[in-house]
Each structure stands twice: as C-alpha cells, then as structure tokens.
Coordinates of C-alpha atoms and ligand atoms in Angstrom, one line a residue:
X18 CA -3.6 -40.4 -27.1
X19 CA -1.4 -38.3 -29.3
X20 CA -4.5 -36.6 -30.9
X21 CA -5.9 -35.9 -27.4
X22 CA -2.7 -34.2 -26.4
X23 CA -2.7 -32.1 -29.6
X24 CA -6.3 -31.0 -29.1
X25 CA -5.6 -30.1 -25.5
X26 CA -2.6 -28.0 -26.6
X27 CA -4.6 -26.2 -29.2
X28 CA -7.4 -25.5 -26.8
X29 CA -4.9 -24.0 -24.3
X30 CA -3.2 -21.9 -26.9
X31 CA -6.5 -20.6 -28.2
X32 CA -7.5 -19.7 -24.6
X33 CA -4.2 -17.9 -24.0
X34 CA -4.7 -15.8 -27.2
X35 CA -8.3 -14.9 -26.3
X36 CA -7.2 -14.0 -22.7
X37 CA -4.4 -11.8 -24.1
X38 CA -6.7 -10.0 -26.5
X39 CA -9.3 -9.4 -23.8
X40 CA -6.7 -8.1 -21.4
X41 CA -5.4 -5.7 -24.0
X42 CA -9.0 -4.5 -24.7
X43 CA -9.7 -3.9 -21.0
X44 CA -6.4 -2.1 -20.6
X45 CA -7.2 0.2 -23.5
X46 CA -10.6 0.9 -22.1
X47 CA -9.2 1.7 -18.7
X48 CA -6.5 4.0 -20.2
X49 CA -9.2 6.4 -21.4
X50 CA -10.4 7.4 -17.9
X51 CA -8.8 8.1 -14.5
X52 CA -8.1 5.1 -12.3
X53 CA -9.1 5.3 -8.6
X54 CA -6.5 7.0 -6.5
X55 CA -7.0 4.7 -3.5
X56 CA -8.1 1.0 -3.6
X57 CA -8.9 -1.1 -0.6
X58 CA -8.5 -4.9 -0.9
X59 CA -10.3 -7.4 1.2
X60 CA -8.4 -10.6 0.2
X61 CA -10.7 -13.4 1.0
X62 CA -11.0 -17.1 0.1
X63 CA -7.5 -18.4 0.7
X64 CA -8.7 -21.4 2.7
X65 CA -11.6 -22.4 0.4
X66 CA -9.2 -22.1 -2.6
X67 CA -6.6 -24.3 -0.8
X68 CA -9.3 -26.9 0.0
X69 CA -10.5 -27.0 -3.6
X70 CA -6.9 -27.5 -4.7
X71 CA -6.1 -30.2 -2.1
X72 CA -3.6 -28.0 -0.4
X73 CA -3.1 -27.1 3.3
X74 CA -4.6 -23.9 4.9
X75 CA -1.0 -22.5 5.2
X76 CA -0.4 -23.1 1.5
X77 CA -3.6 -21.2 0.8
X78 CA -2.2 -18.2 2.7
X79 CA 1.2 -18.5 1.0
X80 CA -0.4 -18.4 -2.4
X81 CA -2.6 -15.6 -1.2
X82 CA 0.5 -13.7 -0.1
X83 CA 2.2 -14.2 -3.6
X84 CA -1.0 -13.0 -5.2
X85 CA -0.9 -9.9 -3.1
X86 CA 2.6 -9.0 -4.4
X87 CA 1.3 -9.6 -8.0
X88 CA -1.8 -7.4 -7.5
X89 CA 0.4 -4.6 -6.0
X90 CA 2.5 -4.7 -9.2
X91 CA -0.7 -4.3 -11.2
X92 CA -1.7 -1.3 -9.1
X93 CA 1.6 0.5 -9.5
X94 CA 1.6 -0.2 -13.3
X95 CA -1.9 1.3 -13.6
X96 CA -1.1 4.4 -11.5
X97 CA -3.2 3.4 -8.5
X98 CA -1.2 5.3 -5.9
X99 CA -2.7 4.1 -2.6
X100 CA -3.6 0.6 -1.7
X101 CA -4.9 -0.5 1.7
X102 CA -4.8 -4.3 2.3
X103 CA -6.8 -6.1 5.0
X104 CA -4.1 -8.5 6.0
X105 CA -5.3 -9.6 9.4
X106 CA -8.4 -8.6 11.4
X107 CA -8.7 -8.6 15.1
X108 CA -11.3 -11.4 14.6
X109 CA -8.7 -13.5 12.7
X110 CA -6.8 -13.9 16.0
X111 CA -9.6 -16.2 17.1
X112 CA -8.6 -18.8 14.5
X113 CA -6.6 -21.9 15.5
X114 CA -3.3 -20.9 17.1
X115 CA -1.2 -22.7 14.5
X116 CA -2.9 -20.9 11.6
X117 CA -2.6 -17.5 13.4
X118 CA 1.1 -18.2 14.0
X119 CA 1.7 -19.1 10.4
X120 CA -0.1 -15.9 9.3
X121 CA 2.0 -13.8 11.6
X122 CA 5.2 -15.6 10.2
X123 CA 4.0 -14.8 6.7
X124 CA 3.4 -11.1 7.7
X125 CA 6.9 -10.9 9.3
X126 CA 8.5 -12.3 6.1
X127 CA 6.5 -9.8 4.1
X128 CA 7.8 -6.9 6.1
X129 CA 11.3 -8.3 5.9
X130 CA 10.9 -8.5 2.1
X131 CA 10.1 -4.8 2.1
X132 CA 13.5 -4.0 3.6
X133 CA 15.4 -5.6 0.6
X134 CA 12.8 -5.0 -2.1
X135 CA 14.0 -3.3 -5.3
X136 CA 10.4 -2.9 -6.3
X137 CA 9.6 -0.9 -3.2
X138 CA 12.5 1.4 -3.9
X139 CA 11.7 1.7 -7.7
X140 CA 8.0 2.4 -7.0
X141 CA 8.8 4.7 -4.0
X142 CA 6.3 2.9 -1.8
X143 CA 5.6 4.3 1.7
X144 CA 4.5 1.5 4.0
X145 CA 2.1 2.4 6.9
X146 CA 0.6 -0.1 9.3
X147 CA -3.0 0.3 10.6
X148 CA -4.2 -1.6 13.6
X149 CA -3.7 -2.5 17.3
X150 CA 0.0 -3.2 17.0
X151 CA 0.2 -4.1 20.7
X152 CA -1.4 -7.4 19.8
X153 CA 1.7 -8.4 17.9
X154 CA 4.9 -9.8 19.1
X155 CA 7.9 -7.6 19.8
X156 CA 10.0 -9.0 16.9
X157 CA 7.2 -8.4 14.4
X158 CA 6.6 -4.9 15.8
X159 CA 10.2 -4.0 15.3
X160 CA 10.3 -5.4 11.7
X161 CA 7.2 -3.3 11.0
X162 CA 8.8 -0.3 12.5
X163 CA 11.9 -0.8 10.4
X164 CA 9.9 -1.2 7.2
X165 CA 7.9 2.0 8.0
X166 CA 11.0 3.9 8.9
X167 CA 12.9 2.8 5.8
X168 CA 10.1 4.0 3.5
X169 CA 8.8 7.0 5.4
X170 CA 10.1 9.6 2.9
X171 CA 8.6 8.0 -0.2
X172 CA 5.4 9.7 -1.5
X173 CA 4.7 8.4 -5.0
X174 CA 2.9 5.3 -3.8
X175 CA 1.4 4.3 -0.4
X176 CA 0.8 0.8 0.9
X177 CA -1.3 0.6 4.1
X178 CA -1.3 -2.8 5.7
X179 CA -4.3 -3.3 8.1
X180 CA -3.0 -5.9 10.6
X181 CA -4.7 -6.7 14.0
X182 CA -7.2 -4.2 12.5
X183 CA -10.9 -3.7 13.3
X184 CA -12.9 -0.7 12.0
X185 CA -14.8 -0.3 15.3
X186 CA -11.6 -0.7 17.3
X187 CA -10.1 2.1 15.2
X188 CA -13.1 4.4 16.0
X189 CA -12.9 3.5 19.7
X190 CA -9.1 4.2 19.7
X191 CA -9.7 7.6 17.9
X192 CA -12.3 8.5 20.5
X193 CA -10.0 7.8 23.4
X194 CA -7.3 10.0 21.8
X195 CA -9.8 12.8 21.3
X196 CA -11.0 12.6 24.9
X197 CA -7.3 12.8 26.0
X198 CA -6.7 15.8 23.8
X199 CA -9.8 17.6 25.1
X200 CA -8.8 16.8 28.7
X201 CA -5.3 18.1 28.2
X202 CA -6.6 21.2 26.4
X203 CA -5.0 20.4 22.9
X204 CA -8.4 20.8 21.3
X205 CA -11.8 22.1 22.4
X206 CA -15.0 20.0 22.4
X207 CA -16.6 22.3 19.8
X208 CA -13.6 21.8 17.5
X209 CA -14.6 18.1 17.0
X210 CA -16.1 17.6 13.7
X211 CA -15.8 14.9 10.9
X212 CA -12.6 16.5 9.7
X213 CA -10.9 16.7 13.0
X214 CA -12.2 13.2 14.0
X215 CA -10.6 11.6 10.9
X216 CA -7.2 13.1 12.0
X217 CA -7.3 10.7 15.0
X218 CA -7.8 7.6 12.9
X219 CA -5.0 5.2 11.9
X220 CA -5.3 6.6 8.4
X221 CA -4.8 10.3 9.5
X222 CA -4.0 12.5 6.5
X223 CA -4.8 9.9 3.9
X224 CA -7.5 10.1 1.2
X225 CA -10.6 7.8 1.8
X226 CA -10.7 4.7 -0.5
X227 CA -12.4 5.3 -3.8
X228 CA -12.9 1.6 -4.5
X229 CA -13.0 -1.4 -2.2
X230 CA -12.7 -4.9 -3.8
X231 CA -13.6 -8.1 -2.0
X232 CA -13.0 -11.5 -3.5
X233 CA -14.6 -14.9 -2.7
X234 CA -18.3 -14.1 -3.1
X235 CA -18.7 -12.6 0.4
X236 CA -20.5 -9.2 0.2
X237 CA -19.7 -7.4 3.4
X238 CA -17.0 -5.1 4.9
X239 CA -16.2 -7.2 8.0
X240 CA -15.1 -4.1 9.8
X241 CA -12.7 -2.8 7.1
X242 CA -12.3 1.0 7.0
X243 CA -15.8 1.6 8.5
X244 CA -15.4 5.3 8.8
X245 CA -13.3 5.8 5.6
X246 CA -15.6 3.8 3.3
X247 CA -18.7 6.0 3.8
X248 CA -18.6 7.1 0.1
X249 CA -16.5 4.3 -1.4
X250 CA -17.6 2.2 -4.3
X251 CA -17.7 -1.5 -3.7
X252 CA -16.9 -4.3 -6.1
X253 CA -17.5 -7.9 -5.0
X254 CA -16.4 -10.9 -7.2
X255 CA -16.8 -14.6 -6.8
X256 CA -13.2 -15.8 -7.4
X257 CA -11.1 -16.8 -4.5
X258 CA -8.2 -14.4 -3.8
X259 CA -5.3 -16.7 -4.9
X260 CA -6.9 -17.3 -8.3
X261 CA -7.6 -13.6 -9.0
X262 CA -6.6 -12.9 -12.6
X263 CA -5.4 -9.6 -14.1
X264 CA -8.6 -9.4 -16.2
X265 CA -10.7 -9.7 -13.0
X266 CA -8.9 -6.8 -11.5
X267 CA -9.1 -4.7 -14.7
X268 CA -12.8 -5.4 -14.9
X269 CA -13.2 -4.1 -11.3
X270 CA -11.4 -0.9 -12.3
X271 CA -13.5 -0.6 -15.5
X272 CA -16.7 -1.0 -13.5
X273 CA -15.6 1.7 -11.0
X274 CA -14.8 4.0 -13.9
X275 CA -18.3 3.5 -15.4
X276 CA -20.1 4.3 -12.1
X277 CA -21.2 7.8 -11.3
X278 CA -20.1 8.9 -7.8
X279 CA -22.5 11.4 -6.2
X280 CA -21.2 11.8 -2.6
X281 CA -24.8 12.2 -1.5
X282 CA -25.4 15.1 -3.9
Ligands
FPP317 C1 -8.5 -14.5 3.7 O1 -8.8 -15.9 3.4 C2 -7.1 -14.3 4.1 C3 -6.7 -13.9 5.4 C4 -7.6 -13.7 6.5 C5 -5.3 -13.7 5.6 C6 -4.5 -13.0 4.6 C7 -3.2 -12.7 5.0 C8 -2.1 -13.0 4.3 C9 -2.0 -13.7 3.0 C10 -0.8 -12.6 5.0 C11 -0.3 -11.4 4.3 C12 0.5 -10.6 5.2 C13 0.8 -9.3 5.0 C14 1.6 -8.6 5.9 C15 0.3 -8.5 3.8 P1 -9.5 -16.8 4.5 O2 -8.4 -17.3 5.4 O3 -10.6 -16.0 5.2 O4 -10.1 -17.9 3.6 P2 -11.6 -18.4 3.6 O5 -12.5 -17.2 3.4 O6 -11.7 -19.3 2.4 O7 -11.9 -19.1 4.9
MG318 MG1 -12.6 -15.6 4.8

C-alpha cells in the first residue's frame, strides 16, 4: 500500500515537471512571433464534462465560467488584446428553463464581478456586449449597462461578450438599421458596401477575429461572428471547455502563428 502511494506520488511529480517544461517551451516559441490581436472563443462541452465527472449540468457551467476567467488571464498575459466570448446563443434559450435561468444567473454574477474586479481595472478591459439584449431581464440588462459604462474609457484590452447572440440575427439587425438609415436619408443606397455594412454590426469599429477556438470536438461556428469570421483562422480541439489546460491554449496560438494567412490573395 505504502509503495503504491509512493509510486503514484512520483508519477504525479514527474508529470508536473514534464508539463512545466513543455509549457515553458511553448511559451518561448510563442514569444518569437506576434500573437493574434483578436481571439474568438466558442466555449463548448460544459455539460459533457460535468456528466463525465458525475456533476450536475449547473456545476458544469460553473466550472466553465471559472475556466473562462482563467483563460482571459492567459490572454492578457500573452498580449491578446481583444477576446470575444460566445457566452449564450439565441438557440441556447431553447434549453430547459432551469438551465437557462442558471446560465443567466451566472452571467449576471459575471457582470457584477466586473464591477468590483481589480483585474479588469489593472488590465484596462473595456466590456462590450453583443446580442439581442431585449431577450434578457431588466435587472440583467442594467447590470450589463453598468459594467459597460464603468469600463467604457478603457482601451488596452477589450472583452466582447456575445449573449443572446446569433450571427444571422446580427446580420438581420444590421440590415434593418441600414434600411432605416437609407429611409431617413442618413446614408445613400450606393454608399452601402462591406465597410459601411460592418459599421452596423454589434462589433462596429472592432477588428475581425484573427483566430477562433472551439473546444469539445465540434467543428462548426454555430452562428458565431458569421460576418466577421470570413478570414479568421479556426482551431478546433477535442478537450471539453472546463478541462482546457494552458498548454492546449498555447498550442492553439502556436498553430495560428505557423499558418500563413492569405486573405484570398
Ligand atoms: C457550452 O457547453 C457552454 C454554454 C452554452 C454556456 C456557457 C456560458 C457560461 C459558462 C456562462 C458565462 C457567462 C458569461 C457572462 C461570460 P454546453 O452547455 O453546450 O455543453 P455540451 O456541449 O457538453 O452540451
Ligand atoms: Mg455544446
């Protein structure tokens, strides 16, 4: 029994040493080239991870939320200045009411955290919310508005939270705004082009994502930043979101750095 314990301890220590060495190596490799300016995150696999761990769906989302905070820290440390997170799609609202309510509670506590977060201040993070906010409750909307207003003058880092978001809905909403603008004479029909169109999207004025990462083995966008992802690089990995390790994230960045982006040229 005693020997078994010692062997397990040695195995764990050896694993920790190898992990640390590999992490250092990845970090050194990444430091040699520019990191992406804007990363999109499709955090997926919370419920499957929870099931595997014998936890409830809500616990899966809670761990997912904690992982998000950790990943944001990695981004700020690495100098990734804009992160867009797919927190809740319009489709997610079709899930069981109890799950949706728990997710919305988690979102509300997340935005409340922002109001007292030292890290948000230290990293000068401007929070923007993308989505059909009218689908959210009044208390949540006002917490979101407070978080956005408190951080509006920061410019070093940006965190966009896509909540009640759908890429097609965003394009439809932009089209409606354009039609209104044409009708009231603010712009002329022949002034509409890709550049002007993007000014009507929720992400107006922001750079398109360079890299979009999706966890859990699913390889699709599920409506995430449909317009903005036209020339993004994609990185899909099999791990569930709550179990994402720093080395997984660093490998995603390294893969991005090794790709050649051509933008159709
Ligand atoms: C994906 O896993 C996760 C979600 C759809 C919800 C993620 C949202 C949060 C953790 C709340 C964060 C809130 C803010 C404001 C940032 P899944 O539920 O699709 O799991 P599965 O793919 O295993 O079914
Ligand atoms: Mg999922």
